[in-house]
Coordinates of C-alpha atoms in Angstrom, one line a residue:
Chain A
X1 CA 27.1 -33.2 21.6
X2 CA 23.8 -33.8 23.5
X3 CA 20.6 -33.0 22.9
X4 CA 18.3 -34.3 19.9
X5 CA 19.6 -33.0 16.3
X6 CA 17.2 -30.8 14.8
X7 CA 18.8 -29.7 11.1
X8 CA 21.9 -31.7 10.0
X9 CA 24.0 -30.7 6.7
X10 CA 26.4 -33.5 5.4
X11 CA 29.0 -32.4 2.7
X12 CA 27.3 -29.6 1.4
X13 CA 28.7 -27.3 -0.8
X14 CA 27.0 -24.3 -3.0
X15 CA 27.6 -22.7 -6.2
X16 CA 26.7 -19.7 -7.9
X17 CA 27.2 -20.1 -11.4
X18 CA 31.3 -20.8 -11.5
X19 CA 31.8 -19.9 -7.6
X20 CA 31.4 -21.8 -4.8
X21 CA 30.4 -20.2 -1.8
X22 CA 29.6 -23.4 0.4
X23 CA 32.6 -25.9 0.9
X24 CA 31.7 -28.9 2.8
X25 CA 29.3 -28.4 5.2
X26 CA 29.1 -30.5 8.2
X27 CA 26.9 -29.3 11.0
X28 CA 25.0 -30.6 13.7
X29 CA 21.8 -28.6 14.8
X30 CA 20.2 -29.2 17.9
X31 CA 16.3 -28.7 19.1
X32 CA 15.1 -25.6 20.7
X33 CA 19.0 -24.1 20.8
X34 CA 20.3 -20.9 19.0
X35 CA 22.7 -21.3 17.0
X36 CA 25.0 -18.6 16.2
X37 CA 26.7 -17.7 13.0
X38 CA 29.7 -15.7 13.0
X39 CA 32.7 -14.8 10.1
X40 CA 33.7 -11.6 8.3
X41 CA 31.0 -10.4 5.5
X42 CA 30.7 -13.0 2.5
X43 CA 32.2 -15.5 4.4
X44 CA 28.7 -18.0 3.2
X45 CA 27.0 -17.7 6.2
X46 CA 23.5 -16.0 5.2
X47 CA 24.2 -18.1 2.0
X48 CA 24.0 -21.0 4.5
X49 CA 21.1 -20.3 6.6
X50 CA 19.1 -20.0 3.0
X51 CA 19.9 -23.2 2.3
X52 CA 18.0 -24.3 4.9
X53 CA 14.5 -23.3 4.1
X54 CA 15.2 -23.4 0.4
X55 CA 15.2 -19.7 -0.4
X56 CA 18.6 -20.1 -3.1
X57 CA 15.8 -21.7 -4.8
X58 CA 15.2 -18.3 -6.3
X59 CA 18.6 -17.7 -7.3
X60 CA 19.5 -18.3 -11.2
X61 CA 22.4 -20.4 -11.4
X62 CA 22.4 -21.7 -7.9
X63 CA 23.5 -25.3 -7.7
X64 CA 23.6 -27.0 -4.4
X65 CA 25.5 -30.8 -3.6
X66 CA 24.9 -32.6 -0.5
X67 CA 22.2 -33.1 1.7
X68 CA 20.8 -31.0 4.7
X69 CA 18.4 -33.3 7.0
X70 CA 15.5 -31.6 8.5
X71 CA 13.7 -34.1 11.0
X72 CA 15.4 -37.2 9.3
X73 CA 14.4 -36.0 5.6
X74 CA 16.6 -34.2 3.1
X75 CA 15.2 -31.3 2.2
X76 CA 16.7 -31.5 -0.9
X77 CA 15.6 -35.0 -2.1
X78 CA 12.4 -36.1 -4.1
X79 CA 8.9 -35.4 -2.5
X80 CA 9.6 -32.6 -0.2
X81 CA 7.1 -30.1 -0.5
X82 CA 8.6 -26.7 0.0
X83 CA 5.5 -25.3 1.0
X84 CA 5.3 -27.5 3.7
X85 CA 9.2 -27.1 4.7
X86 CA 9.0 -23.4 4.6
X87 CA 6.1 -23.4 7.0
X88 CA 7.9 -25.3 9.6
X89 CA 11.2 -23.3 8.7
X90 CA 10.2 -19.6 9.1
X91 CA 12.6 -16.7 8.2
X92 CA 13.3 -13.2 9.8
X93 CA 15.3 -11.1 7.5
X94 CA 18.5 -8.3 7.9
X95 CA 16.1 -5.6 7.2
X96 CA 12.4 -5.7 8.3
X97 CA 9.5 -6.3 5.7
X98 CA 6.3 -6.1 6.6
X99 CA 3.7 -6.0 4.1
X100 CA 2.4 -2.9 3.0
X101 CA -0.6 -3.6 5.1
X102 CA -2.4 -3.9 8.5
X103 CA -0.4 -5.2 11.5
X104 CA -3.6 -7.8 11.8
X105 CA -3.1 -8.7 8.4
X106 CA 0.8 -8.9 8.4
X107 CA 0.1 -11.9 11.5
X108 CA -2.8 -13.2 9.6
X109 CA -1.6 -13.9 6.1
X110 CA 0.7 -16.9 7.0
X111 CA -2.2 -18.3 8.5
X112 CA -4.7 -17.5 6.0
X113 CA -2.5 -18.3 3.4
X114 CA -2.7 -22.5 5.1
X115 CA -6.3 -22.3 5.1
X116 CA -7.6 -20.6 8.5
X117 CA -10.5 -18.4 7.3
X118 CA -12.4 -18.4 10.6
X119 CA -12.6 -15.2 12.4
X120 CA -12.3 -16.3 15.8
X121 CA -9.2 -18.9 15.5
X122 CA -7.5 -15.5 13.5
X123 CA -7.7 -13.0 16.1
X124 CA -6.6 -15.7 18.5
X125 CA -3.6 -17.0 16.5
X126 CA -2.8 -12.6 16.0
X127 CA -2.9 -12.5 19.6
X128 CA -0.7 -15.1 20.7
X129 CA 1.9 -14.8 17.8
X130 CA 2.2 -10.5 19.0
X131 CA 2.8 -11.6 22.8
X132 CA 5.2 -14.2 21.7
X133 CA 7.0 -11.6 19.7
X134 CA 6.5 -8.7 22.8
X135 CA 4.7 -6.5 20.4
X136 CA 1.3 -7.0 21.8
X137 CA 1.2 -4.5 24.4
X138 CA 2.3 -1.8 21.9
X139 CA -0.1 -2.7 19.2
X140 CA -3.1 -3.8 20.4
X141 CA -5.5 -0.6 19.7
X142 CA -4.2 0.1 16.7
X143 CA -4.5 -3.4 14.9
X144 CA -6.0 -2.2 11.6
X145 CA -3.3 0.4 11.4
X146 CA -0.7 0.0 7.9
X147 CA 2.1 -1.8 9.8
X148 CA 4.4 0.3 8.0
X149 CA 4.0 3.1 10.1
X150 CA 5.4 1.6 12.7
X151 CA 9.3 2.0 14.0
X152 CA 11.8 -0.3 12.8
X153 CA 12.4 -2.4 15.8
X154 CA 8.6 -2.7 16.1
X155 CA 8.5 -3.9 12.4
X156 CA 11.3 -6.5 13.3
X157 CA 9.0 -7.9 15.9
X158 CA 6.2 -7.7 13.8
X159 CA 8.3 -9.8 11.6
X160 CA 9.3 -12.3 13.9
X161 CA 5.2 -12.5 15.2
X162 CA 4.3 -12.9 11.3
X163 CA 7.1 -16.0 11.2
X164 CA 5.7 -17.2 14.2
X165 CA 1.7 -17.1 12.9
X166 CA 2.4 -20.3 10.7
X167 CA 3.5 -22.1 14.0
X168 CA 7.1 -22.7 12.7
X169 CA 9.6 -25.4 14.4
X170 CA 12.8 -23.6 13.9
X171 CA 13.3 -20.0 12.8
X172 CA 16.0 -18.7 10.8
X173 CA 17.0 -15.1 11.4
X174 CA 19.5 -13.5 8.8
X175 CA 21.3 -10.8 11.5
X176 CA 18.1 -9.8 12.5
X177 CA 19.0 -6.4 14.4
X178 CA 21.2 -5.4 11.8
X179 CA 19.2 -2.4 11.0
X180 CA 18.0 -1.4 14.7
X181 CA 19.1 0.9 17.2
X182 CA 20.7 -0.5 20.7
X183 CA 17.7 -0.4 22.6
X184 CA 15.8 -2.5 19.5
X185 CA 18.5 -4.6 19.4
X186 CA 18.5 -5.6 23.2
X187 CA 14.6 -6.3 23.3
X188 CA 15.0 -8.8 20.2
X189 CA 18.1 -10.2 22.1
X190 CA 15.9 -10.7 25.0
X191 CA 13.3 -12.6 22.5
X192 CA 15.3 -14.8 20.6
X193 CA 16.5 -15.8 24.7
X194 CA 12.5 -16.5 25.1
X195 CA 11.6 -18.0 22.3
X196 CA 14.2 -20.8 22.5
X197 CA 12.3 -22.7 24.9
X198 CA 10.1 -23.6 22.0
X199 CA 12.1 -22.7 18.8
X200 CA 15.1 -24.0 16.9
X201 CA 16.7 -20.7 16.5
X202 CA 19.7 -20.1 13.6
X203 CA 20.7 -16.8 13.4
X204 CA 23.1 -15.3 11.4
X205 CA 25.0 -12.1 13.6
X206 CA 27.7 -9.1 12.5
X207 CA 27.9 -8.9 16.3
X208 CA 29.9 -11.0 18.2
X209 CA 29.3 -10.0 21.6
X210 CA 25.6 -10.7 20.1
X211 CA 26.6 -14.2 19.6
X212 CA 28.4 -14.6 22.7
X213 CA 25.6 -13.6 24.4
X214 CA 22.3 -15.1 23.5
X215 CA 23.6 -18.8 21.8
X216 CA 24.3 -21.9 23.0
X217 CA 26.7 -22.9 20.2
X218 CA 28.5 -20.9 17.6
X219 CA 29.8 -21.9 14.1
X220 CA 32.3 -19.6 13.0
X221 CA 32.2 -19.3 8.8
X222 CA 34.9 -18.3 7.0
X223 CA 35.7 -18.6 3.0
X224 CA 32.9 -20.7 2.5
X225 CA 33.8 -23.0 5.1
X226 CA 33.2 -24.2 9.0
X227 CA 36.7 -23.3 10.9
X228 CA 35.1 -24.2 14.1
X229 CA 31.7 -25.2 15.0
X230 CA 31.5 -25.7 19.4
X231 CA 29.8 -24.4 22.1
X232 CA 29.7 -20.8 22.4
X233 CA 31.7 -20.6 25.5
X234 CA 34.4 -22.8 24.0
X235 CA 34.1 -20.7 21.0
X236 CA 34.9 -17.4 22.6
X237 CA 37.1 -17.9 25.7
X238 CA 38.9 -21.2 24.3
X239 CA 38.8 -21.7 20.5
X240 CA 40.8 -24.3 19.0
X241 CA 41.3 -23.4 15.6
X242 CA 44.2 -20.0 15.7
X243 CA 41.8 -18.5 12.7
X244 CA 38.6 -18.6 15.1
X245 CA 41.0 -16.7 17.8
X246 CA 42.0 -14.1 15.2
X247 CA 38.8 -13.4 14.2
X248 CA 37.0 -12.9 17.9
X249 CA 39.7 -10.9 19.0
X250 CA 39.4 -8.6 16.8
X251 CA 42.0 -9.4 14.4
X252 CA 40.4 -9.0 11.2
X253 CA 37.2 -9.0 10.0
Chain B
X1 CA 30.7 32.6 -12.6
X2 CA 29.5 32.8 -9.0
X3 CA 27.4 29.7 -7.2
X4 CA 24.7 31.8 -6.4
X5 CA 24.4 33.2 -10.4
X6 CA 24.9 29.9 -11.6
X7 CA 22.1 28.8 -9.0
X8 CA 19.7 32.1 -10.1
X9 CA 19.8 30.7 -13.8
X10 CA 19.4 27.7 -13.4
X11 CA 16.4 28.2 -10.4
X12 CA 14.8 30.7 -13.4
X13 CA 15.3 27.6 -16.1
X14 CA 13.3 25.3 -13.7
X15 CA 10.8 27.5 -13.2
X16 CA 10.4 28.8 -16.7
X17 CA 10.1 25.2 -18.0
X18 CA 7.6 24.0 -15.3
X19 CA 5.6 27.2 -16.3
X20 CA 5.9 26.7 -20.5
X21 CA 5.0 23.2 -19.6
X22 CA 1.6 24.0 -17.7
X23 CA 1.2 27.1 -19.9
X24 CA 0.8 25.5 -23.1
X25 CA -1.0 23.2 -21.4
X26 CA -3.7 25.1 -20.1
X27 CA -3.6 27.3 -23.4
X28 CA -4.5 24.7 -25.6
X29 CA -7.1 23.2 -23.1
X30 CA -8.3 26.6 -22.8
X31 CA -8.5 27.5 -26.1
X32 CA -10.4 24.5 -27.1
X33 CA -13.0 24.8 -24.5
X34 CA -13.2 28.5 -24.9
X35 CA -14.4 28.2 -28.5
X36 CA -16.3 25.0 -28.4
X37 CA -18.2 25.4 -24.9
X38 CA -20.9 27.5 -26.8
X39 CA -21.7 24.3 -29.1
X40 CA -22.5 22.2 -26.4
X41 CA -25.8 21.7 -25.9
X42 CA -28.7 18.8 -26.0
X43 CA -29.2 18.6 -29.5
X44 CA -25.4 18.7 -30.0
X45 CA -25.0 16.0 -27.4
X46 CA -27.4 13.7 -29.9
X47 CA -26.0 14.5 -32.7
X48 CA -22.7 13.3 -31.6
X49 CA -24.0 10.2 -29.6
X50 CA -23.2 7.7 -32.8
X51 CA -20.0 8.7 -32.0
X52 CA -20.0 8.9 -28.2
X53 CA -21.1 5.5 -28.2
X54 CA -18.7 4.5 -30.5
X55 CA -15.5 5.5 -28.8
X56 CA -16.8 4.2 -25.6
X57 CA -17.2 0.6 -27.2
X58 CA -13.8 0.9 -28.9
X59 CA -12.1 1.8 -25.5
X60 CA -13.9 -1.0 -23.4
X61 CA -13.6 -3.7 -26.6
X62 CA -10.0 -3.1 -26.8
X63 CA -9.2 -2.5 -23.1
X64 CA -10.7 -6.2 -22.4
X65 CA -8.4 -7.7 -25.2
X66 CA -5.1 -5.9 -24.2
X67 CA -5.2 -5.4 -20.1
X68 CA -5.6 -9.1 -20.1
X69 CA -2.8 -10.2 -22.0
X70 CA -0.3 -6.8 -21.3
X71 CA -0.7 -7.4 -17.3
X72 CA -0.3 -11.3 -17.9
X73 CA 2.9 -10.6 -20.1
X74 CA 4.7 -8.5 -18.2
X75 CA 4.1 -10.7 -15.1
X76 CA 5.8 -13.3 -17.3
X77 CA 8.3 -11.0 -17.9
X78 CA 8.9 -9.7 -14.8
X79 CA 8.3 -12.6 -12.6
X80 CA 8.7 -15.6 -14.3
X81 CA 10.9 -15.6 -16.9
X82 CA 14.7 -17.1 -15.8
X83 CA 16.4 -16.3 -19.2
X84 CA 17.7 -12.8 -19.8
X85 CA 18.4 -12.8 -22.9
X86 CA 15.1 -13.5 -23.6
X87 CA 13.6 -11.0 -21.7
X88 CA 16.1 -8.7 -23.4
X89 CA 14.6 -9.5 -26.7
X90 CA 11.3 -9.6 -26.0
X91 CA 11.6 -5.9 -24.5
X92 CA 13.6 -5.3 -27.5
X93 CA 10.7 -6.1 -29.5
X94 CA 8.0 -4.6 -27.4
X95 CA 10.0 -1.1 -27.2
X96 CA 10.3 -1.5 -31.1
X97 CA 6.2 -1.9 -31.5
X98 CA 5.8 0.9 -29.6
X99 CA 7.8 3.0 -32.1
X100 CA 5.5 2.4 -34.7
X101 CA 3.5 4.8 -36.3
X102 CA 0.1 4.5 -35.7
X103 CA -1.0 4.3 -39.5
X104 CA 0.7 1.1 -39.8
X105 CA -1.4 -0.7 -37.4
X106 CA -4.4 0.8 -39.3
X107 CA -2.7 -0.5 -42.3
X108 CA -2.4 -3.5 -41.1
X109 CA -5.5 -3.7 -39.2
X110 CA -7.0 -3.2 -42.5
X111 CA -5.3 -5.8 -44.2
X112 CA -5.3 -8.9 -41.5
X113 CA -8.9 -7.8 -39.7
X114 CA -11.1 -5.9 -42.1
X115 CA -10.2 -7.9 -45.6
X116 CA -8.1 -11.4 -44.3
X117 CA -10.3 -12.1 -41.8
X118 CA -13.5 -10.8 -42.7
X119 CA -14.2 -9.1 -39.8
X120 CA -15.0 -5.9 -42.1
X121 CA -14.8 -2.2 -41.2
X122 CA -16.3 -2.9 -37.2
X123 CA -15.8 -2.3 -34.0
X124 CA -14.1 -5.3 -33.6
X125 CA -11.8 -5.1 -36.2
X126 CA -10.6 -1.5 -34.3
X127 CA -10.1 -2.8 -31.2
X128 CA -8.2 -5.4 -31.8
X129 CA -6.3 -3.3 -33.9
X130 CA -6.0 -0.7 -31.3
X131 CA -5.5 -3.3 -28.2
X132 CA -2.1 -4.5 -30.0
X133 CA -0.8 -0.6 -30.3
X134 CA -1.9 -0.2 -27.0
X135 CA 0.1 -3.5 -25.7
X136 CA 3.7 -2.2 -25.3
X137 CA 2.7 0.5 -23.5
X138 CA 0.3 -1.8 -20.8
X139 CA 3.4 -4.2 -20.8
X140 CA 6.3 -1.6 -20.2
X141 CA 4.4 0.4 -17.4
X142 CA 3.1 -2.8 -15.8
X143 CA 6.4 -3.7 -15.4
X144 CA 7.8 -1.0 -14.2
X145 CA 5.5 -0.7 -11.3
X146 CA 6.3 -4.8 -10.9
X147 CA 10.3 -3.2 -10.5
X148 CA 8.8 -1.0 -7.9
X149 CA 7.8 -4.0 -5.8
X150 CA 10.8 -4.3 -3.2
X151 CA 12.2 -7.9 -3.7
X152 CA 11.6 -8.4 0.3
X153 CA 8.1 -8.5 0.0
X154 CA 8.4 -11.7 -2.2
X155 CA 10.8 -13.0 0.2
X156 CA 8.7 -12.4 3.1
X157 CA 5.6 -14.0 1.4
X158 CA 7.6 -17.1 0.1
X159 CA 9.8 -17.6 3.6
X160 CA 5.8 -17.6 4.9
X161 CA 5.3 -21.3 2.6
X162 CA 3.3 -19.0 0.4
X163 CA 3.6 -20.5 -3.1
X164 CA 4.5 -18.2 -6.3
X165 CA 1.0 -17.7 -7.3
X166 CA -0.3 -16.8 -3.9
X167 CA 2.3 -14.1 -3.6
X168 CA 1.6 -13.0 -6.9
X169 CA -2.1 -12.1 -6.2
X170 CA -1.7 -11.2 -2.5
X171 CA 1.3 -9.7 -2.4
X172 CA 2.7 -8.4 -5.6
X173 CA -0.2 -7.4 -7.2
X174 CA -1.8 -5.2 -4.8
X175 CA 1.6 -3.5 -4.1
X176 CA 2.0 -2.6 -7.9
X177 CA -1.7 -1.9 -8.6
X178 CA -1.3 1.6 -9.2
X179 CA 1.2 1.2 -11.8
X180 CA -1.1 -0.9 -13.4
X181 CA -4.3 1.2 -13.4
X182 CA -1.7 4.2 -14.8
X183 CA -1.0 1.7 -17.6
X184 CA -4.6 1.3 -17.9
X185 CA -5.5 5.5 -18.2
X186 CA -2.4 5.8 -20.4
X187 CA -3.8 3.4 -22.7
X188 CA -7.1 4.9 -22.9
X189 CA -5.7 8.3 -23.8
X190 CA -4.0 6.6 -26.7
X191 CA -7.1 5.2 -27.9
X192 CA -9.3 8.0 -27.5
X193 CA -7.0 10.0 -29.1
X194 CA -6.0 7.8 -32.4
X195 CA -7.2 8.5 -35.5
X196 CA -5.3 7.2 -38.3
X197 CA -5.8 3.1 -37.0
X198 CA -9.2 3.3 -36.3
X199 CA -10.4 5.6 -39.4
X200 CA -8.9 2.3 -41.3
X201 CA -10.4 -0.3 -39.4
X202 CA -13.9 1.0 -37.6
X203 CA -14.7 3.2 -40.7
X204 CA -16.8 6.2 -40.8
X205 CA -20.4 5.1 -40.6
X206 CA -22.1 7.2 -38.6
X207 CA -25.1 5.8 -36.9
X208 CA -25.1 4.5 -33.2
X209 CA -23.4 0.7 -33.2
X210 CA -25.6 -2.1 -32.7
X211 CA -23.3 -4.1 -31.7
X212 CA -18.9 -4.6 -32.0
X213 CA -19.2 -6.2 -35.8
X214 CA -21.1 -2.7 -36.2
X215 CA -19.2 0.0 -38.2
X216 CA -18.7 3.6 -36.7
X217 CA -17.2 6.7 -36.1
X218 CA -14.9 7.5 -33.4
X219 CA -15.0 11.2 -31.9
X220 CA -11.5 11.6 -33.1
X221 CA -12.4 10.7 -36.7
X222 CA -15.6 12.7 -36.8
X223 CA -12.8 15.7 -35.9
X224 CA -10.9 14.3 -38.6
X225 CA -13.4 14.4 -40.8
X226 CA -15.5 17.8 -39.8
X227 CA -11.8 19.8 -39.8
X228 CA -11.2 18.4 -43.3
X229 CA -14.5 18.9 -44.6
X230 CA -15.4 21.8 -43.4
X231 CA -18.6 22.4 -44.9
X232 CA -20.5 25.4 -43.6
X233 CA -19.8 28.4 -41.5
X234 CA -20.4 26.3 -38.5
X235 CA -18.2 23.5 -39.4
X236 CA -15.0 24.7 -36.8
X237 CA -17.7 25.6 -33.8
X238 CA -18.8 22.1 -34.4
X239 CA -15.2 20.7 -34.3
X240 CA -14.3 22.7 -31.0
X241 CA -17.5 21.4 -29.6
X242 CA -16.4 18.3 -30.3
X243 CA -13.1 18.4 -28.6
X244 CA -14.3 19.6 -25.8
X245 CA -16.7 16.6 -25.4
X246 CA -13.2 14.5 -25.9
X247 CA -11.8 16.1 -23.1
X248 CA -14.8 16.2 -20.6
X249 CA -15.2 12.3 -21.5
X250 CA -11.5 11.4 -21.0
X251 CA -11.4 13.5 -17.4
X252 CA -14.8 11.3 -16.7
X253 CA -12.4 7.9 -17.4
X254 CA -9.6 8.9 -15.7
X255 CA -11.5 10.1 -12.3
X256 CA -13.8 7.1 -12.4
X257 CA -10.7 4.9 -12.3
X258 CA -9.0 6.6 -10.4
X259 CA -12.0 6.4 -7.8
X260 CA -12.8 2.6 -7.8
X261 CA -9.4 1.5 -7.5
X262 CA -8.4 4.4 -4.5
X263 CA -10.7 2.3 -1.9
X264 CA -8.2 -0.6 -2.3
X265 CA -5.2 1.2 -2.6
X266 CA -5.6 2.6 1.1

């Protein structure tokens, strides 16, 4: 495959405790792409994508083998500075969570938390990171306001703004649009098509005419395993593996 | 039965609870106030002010020992520590220290404090006493508002590269503040109110404190002591009066509290 690899995984496999949930992991990530997950629920795939900016870390009993490259380093070997990995590697989760205060401060404590403290260089990096995220027109007089009041697909892009404050190189979203209604849904779709000019985009999708229709390629999970990693149009009109063609006709899952 | 008898009774229990609830309540407040608002005047307020100013140094003595270390433990608790069974015990443990009886931590105090470690019948020696009674209770409600925290905040802070202590004190904290400052009130109320532990370790003396290795008299145990007494006619007036200058301080505490941390809260 073309294109220059982003995130790479080689052999890895995940345990909780006894069970594995990860079984030989091979995959092949390529810069500013989206990258589709698909398989039935518990299949490892939101396991997966927390691999990759080290958020098992907070699971008890979690044991991971193997390696997953980030920009030539393992993530998972000596001197990486998680810190530093989860900065580049932002996260948008299933269901939204802002903090329990101000949209400007939701955008500004990413930043804040690296060491901007200057005013000016705030508002300006709150600014941008809302437009990125399309929020900005529907926000802007009401900055100081608790970002909890606002409606769940707003929260979701105030999410996504908040992951993109810290000026992230890929963002992981763990089925972002989950907990949204169609119209929601459709303007993060159109988002995630925007911001893959500039991002690495993974995101992990119930939805598979989601998948079909805002990624480039599309790993399809199931048990713990890769059946079929391609691109997404091979995926979904010409899979090679029978258990891929099962599952996106309908079949089971 | 029918649904909508069965729903009449039990509608009448509710409501019959609720009101024996705030009834006795506000009888007992009443009464107290009734009878000892009369006392209450200037002089009155000197002649109690050895003792004013000795519950007011026990609460703040004991508060800055145990808010401390209760917060701090139940963070540990709560946020830190991997091993269950641990935790298990340790909550074990503190549930069991708050079961104890009040006079054997004045016992206690008396022994380890006042005699063992010469700290005498002070201040000091109460507080401390009073700040490891008071402990379970900062730990267990501390940690309860912790459990109110939704897991996703921490998530979000930690996906932002925020590191465990950062989140802690931007993040967590803030979000389980009021939990904490109910911890805080609760506390005082327990130390306002005990007698037993700090008749043992403060003592009786009853002059205005000089200082924490001072000895004194708490309000509670001047009550204590004027009740058991009860020399001359005016002996129960003086008691009521005294009571109601418990109350009127312990609605001060809990309003100034609740007004320095609502700013933050909102």
């Amino acid at each position: 495959m073309e294109g220059i690899t982003k995130i790479k995984t080689e052999h890895l496999e995940l345990f909780y405790g006894e069970v594995q949930a990860l079984k030989d992991i091979n995959l092949d990530i390529k810069e500013k792409e989206v990258t589709a997950l698909i398989g039935p629920s518990g299949c490892g795939k939101s396991t997966f994508i927390k691999t990759i900016n080290r958020m098992n870390d907070l699971i008890v009993g979690c044991r991971i083998n193997g390696k997953v490259i980030f920009d030539d380093k393992d993530i998972y070997g000596e001197g990486m500075d998680i810190i530093t990995l989860r900065k580049k590697i932002g996260m948008v989760f299933q269901k939204p969570n802002p903090f329990k205060m101000s949209i400007y401060d939701n955008i500004a404590y990413g930043p804040r938390i690296h060491g901007i403290k200057k005013k000016s260089e705030l508002d300006e990096i709150v600014e941008s990171s809302l437009r990125k995220a399309f929020i900005w027109n529907e926000v802007k007089d009401r900055l100081k306001t608790n970002a909890l009041a606002l409606s769940g697909g707003q929260q979701q892009r105030l999410c996504i703004a908040r992951a993109l404050a810290v000026d992230p190189e890929v963002v992981l979203m763990d089925e972002p649009t989950s907990a949204l209604d169609p119209i929601s849904t459709l303007k993060i779709e159109d988002l995630i098509s925007e911001l893959k000019k500039n991002y690495t985009i993974i995101i992990v999708t119930h939805n598979m005419q989601q998948g079909a229709r805002i990624s480039d390629k599309t790993a399809f999970f199931l048990n713990g395993e890769v059946i079929e990693y391609d691109l997404t149009d091979t995926i979904f009109m010409n899979p090679k593996n029978p258990k891929t063609e099962e599952y996106i006709t309908g079949r089971f899952g | 039965m029918s649904t909508k008898l069965k729903d009449g009774i039990l509608g009448f229990l509710v409501y019959f609870s609720s009101f024996l609830t705030i009834s006795s309540l506000v009888a007992i407040l009443g009464y107290i106030v009734w009878n000892g608002f009369g006392a209450l005047s200037f002089n009155f307020f000197m002649e109690l002010l050895p003792s004013i100013a000795t519950t007011l140094l026990v609460i703040i003595v004991s508060i800055l020992f145990a808010v401390p270390i209760g917060i701090c433990a139940a963070i540990y608790l709560h946020e830190y520590a991997k091993n269950k069974r641990v935790v298990e015990v340790v909550n074990f443990a503190i549930d069991s220290l708050a079961g104890i009886p009040s006079i054997l931590y004045g016992l206690f105090g008396l022994v380890f404090f006042v005699i063992t470690m010469k700290l005498n019948w002070s201040i000091l020696s109460g507080s401390l006493t009073l700040a490891i009674m008071i402990l379970p209770v900062i730990i267990r409600v501390t940690q309860e508002s912790l459990k109110m925290v939704p897991d996703s905040f921490r998530e979000g802070s930690l996906a932002l590269g925020a590191s465990k202590v950062t989140t802690l004190f931007k993040i967590i904290i803030p979000a389980a503040i009021r939990g904490i400052i109910t911890a805080v009130i609760l506390s005082i109320g327990r130390i306002v109110g005990e007698t037993a532990a700090v008749f043992l370790t403060v003592g009786t003396v009853d002059k205005v404190p000089e200082g924490v290795m001072s000895s004194g008299r708490t309000l509670s145990v001047h009550l204590y002591l004027l009740v058991k007494e009860a020399i001359g006619p005016d002996a129960f007036q003086e008691a009521f009066g005294t009571a109601t200058l418990l109350i009127i301080i312990i609605l001060i505490i809990v309003l100034l509290t609740q007004l320095l941390f609502r700013g933050r809260n909102n």
